[in-house]
mmCIF file with all atom_site columns, C-alpha atoms in Angstrom:
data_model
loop_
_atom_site.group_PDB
_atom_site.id
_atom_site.type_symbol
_atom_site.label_atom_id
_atom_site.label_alt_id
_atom_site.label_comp_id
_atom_site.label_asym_id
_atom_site.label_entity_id
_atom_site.label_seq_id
_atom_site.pdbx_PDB_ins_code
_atom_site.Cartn_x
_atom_site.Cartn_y
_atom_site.Cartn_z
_atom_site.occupancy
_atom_site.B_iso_or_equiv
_atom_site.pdbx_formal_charge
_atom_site.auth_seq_id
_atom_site.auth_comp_id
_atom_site.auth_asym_id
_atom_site.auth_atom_id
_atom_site.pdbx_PDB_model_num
ATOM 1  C CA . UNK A 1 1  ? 1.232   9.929   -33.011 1.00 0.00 ? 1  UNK A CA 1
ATOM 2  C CA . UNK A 1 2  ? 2.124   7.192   -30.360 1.00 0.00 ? 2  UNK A CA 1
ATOM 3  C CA . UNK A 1 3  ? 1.552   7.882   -26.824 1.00 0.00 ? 3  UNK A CA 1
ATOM 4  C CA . UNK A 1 4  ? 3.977   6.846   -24.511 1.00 0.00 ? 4  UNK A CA 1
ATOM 5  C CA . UNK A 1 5  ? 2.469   4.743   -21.486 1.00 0.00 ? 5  UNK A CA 1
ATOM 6  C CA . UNK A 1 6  ? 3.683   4.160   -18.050 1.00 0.00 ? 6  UNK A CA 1
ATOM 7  C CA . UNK A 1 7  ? 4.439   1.360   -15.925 1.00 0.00 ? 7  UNK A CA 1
ATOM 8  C CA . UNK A 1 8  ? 1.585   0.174   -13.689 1.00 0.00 ? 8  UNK A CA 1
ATOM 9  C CA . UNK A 1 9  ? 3.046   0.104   -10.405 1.00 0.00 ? 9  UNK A CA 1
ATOM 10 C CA . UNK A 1 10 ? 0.838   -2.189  -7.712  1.00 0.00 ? 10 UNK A CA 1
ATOM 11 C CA . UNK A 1 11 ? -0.103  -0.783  -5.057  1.00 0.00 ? 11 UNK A CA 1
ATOM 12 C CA . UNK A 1 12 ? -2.758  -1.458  -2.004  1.00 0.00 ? 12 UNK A CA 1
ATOM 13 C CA . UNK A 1 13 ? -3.420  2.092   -1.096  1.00 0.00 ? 13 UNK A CA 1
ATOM 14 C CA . UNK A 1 14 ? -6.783  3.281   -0.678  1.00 0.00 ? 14 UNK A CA 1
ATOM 15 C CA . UNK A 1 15 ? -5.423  7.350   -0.411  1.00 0.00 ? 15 UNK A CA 1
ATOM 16 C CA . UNK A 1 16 ? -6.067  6.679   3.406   1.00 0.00 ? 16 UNK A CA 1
ATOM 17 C CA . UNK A 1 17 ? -2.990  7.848   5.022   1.00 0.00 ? 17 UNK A CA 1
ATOM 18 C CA . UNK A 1 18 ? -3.241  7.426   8.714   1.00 0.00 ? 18 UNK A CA 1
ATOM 19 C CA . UNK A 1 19 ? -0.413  5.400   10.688  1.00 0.00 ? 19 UNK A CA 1
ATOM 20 C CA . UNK A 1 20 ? -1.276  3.194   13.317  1.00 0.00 ? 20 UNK A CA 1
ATOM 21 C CA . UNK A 1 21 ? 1.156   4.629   16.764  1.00 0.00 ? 21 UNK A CA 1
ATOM 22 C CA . UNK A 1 22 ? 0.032   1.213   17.872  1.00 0.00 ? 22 UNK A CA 1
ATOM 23 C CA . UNK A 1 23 ? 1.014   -0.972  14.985  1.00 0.00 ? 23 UNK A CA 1
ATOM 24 C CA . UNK A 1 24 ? 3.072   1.477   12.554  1.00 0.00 ? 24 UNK A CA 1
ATOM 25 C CA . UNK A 1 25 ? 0.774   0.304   10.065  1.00 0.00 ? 25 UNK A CA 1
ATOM 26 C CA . UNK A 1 26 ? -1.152  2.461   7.659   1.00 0.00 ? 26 UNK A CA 1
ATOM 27 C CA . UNK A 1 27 ? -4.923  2.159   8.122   1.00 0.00 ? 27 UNK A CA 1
ATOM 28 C CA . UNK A 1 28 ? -5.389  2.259   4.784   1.00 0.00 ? 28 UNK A CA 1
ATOM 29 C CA . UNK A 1 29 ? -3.156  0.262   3.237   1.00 0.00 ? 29 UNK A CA 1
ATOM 30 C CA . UNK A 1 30 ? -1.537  -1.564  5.844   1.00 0.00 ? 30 UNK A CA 1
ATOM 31 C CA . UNK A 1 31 ? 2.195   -0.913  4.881   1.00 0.00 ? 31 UNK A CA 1
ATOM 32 C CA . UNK A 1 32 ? 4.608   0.696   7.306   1.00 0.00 ? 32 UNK A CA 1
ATOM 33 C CA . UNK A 1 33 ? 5.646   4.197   6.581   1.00 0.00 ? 33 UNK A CA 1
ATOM 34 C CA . UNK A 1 34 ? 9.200   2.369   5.416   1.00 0.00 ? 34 UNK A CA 1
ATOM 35 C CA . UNK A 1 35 ? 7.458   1.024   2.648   1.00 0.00 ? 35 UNK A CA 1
ATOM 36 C CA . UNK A 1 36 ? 5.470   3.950   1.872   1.00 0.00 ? 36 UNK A CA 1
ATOM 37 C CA . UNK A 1 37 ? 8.311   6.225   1.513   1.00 0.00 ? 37 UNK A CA 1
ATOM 38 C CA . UNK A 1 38 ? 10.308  3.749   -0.372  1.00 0.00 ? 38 UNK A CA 1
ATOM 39 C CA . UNK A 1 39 ? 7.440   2.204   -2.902  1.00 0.00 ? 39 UNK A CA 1
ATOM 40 C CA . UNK A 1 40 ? 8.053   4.263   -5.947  1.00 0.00 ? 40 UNK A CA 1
ATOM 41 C CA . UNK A 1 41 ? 11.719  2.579   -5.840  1.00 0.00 ? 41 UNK A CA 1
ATOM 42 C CA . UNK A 1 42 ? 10.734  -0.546  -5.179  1.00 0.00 ? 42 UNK A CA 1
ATOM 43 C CA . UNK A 1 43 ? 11.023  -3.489  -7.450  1.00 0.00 ? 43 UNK A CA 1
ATOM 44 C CA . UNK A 1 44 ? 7.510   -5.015  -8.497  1.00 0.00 ? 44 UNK A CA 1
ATOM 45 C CA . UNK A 1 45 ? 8.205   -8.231  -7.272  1.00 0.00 ? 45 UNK A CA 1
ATOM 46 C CA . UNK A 1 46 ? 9.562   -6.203  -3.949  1.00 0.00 ? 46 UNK A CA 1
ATOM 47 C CA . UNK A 1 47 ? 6.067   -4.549  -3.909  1.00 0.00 ? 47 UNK A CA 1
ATOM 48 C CA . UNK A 1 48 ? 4.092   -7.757  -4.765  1.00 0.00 ? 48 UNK A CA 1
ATOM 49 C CA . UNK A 1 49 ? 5.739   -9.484  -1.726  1.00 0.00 ? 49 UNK A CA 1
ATOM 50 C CA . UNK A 1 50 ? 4.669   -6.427  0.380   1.00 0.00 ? 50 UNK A CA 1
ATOM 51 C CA . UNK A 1 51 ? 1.263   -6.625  -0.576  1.00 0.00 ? 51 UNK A CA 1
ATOM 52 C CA . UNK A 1 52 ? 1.036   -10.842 0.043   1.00 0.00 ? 52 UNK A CA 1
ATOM 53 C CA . UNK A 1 53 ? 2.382   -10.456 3.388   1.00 0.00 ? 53 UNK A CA 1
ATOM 54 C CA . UNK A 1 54 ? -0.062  -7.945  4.488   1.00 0.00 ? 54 UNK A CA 1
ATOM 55 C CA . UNK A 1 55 ? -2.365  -10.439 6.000   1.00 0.00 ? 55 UNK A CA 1
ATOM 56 C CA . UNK A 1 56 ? 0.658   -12.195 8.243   1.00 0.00 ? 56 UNK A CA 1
ATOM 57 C CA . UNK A 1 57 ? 1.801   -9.125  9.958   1.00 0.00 ? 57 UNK A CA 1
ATOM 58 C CA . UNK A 1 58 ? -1.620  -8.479  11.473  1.00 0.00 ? 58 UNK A CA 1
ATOM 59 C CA . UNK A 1 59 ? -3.423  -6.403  8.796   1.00 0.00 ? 59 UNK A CA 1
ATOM 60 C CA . UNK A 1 60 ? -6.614  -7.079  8.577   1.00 0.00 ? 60 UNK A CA 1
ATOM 61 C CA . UNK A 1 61 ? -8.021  -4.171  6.003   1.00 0.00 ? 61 UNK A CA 1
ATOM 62 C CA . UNK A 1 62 ? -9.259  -0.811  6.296   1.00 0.00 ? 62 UNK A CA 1
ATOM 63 C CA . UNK A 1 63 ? -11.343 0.011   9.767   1.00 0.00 ? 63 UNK A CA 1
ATOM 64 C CA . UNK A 1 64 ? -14.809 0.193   9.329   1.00 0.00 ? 64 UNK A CA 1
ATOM 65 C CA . UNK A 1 65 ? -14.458 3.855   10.216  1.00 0.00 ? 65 UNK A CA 1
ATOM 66 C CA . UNK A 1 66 ? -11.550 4.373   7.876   1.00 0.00 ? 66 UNK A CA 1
ATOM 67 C CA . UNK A 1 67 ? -14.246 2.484   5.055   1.00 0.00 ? 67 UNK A CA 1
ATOM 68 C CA . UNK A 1 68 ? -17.329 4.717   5.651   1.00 0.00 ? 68 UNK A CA 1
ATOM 69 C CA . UNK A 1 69 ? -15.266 7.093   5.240   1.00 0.00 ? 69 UNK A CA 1
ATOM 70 C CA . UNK A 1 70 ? -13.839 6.312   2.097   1.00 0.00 ? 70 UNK A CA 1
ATOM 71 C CA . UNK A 1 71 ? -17.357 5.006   0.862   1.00 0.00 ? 71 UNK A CA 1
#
């Protein structure tokens, strides 16, 4: 019997889904609720480019609240 497999779809959430009113970003992941909504249809290379410009928009990773709670 062969088991079908699916895709692996990148992705930087961390199932912390808070957005920022401040920044619009999530606190978890850092993408904008845009993105969010729209990642399932989302090329990988669309998604990849996402996730490398999370860093030049501001996003500097989960709070350390947000990461105590998570850990």
């Amino acid at each position: 019997m062969t088991i079908a497999r699916l895709p692996t779809v990148s992705s930087p959430c961390i199932c912390v889904c808070v957005i920022d009113d401040g920044t619009g970003l999530c606190e978890g992941c850092g993408r904008t609720l845009g993105e969010i909504v729209n990642w399932g249809g989302m090329s990988e290379e669309a998604r990849l480019q996402v996730m490398a410009d999370l860093g030049r928009r501001g996003w500097a990773g989960p709070s350390a609240s947000v990461s105590e709670a998570v850990g």
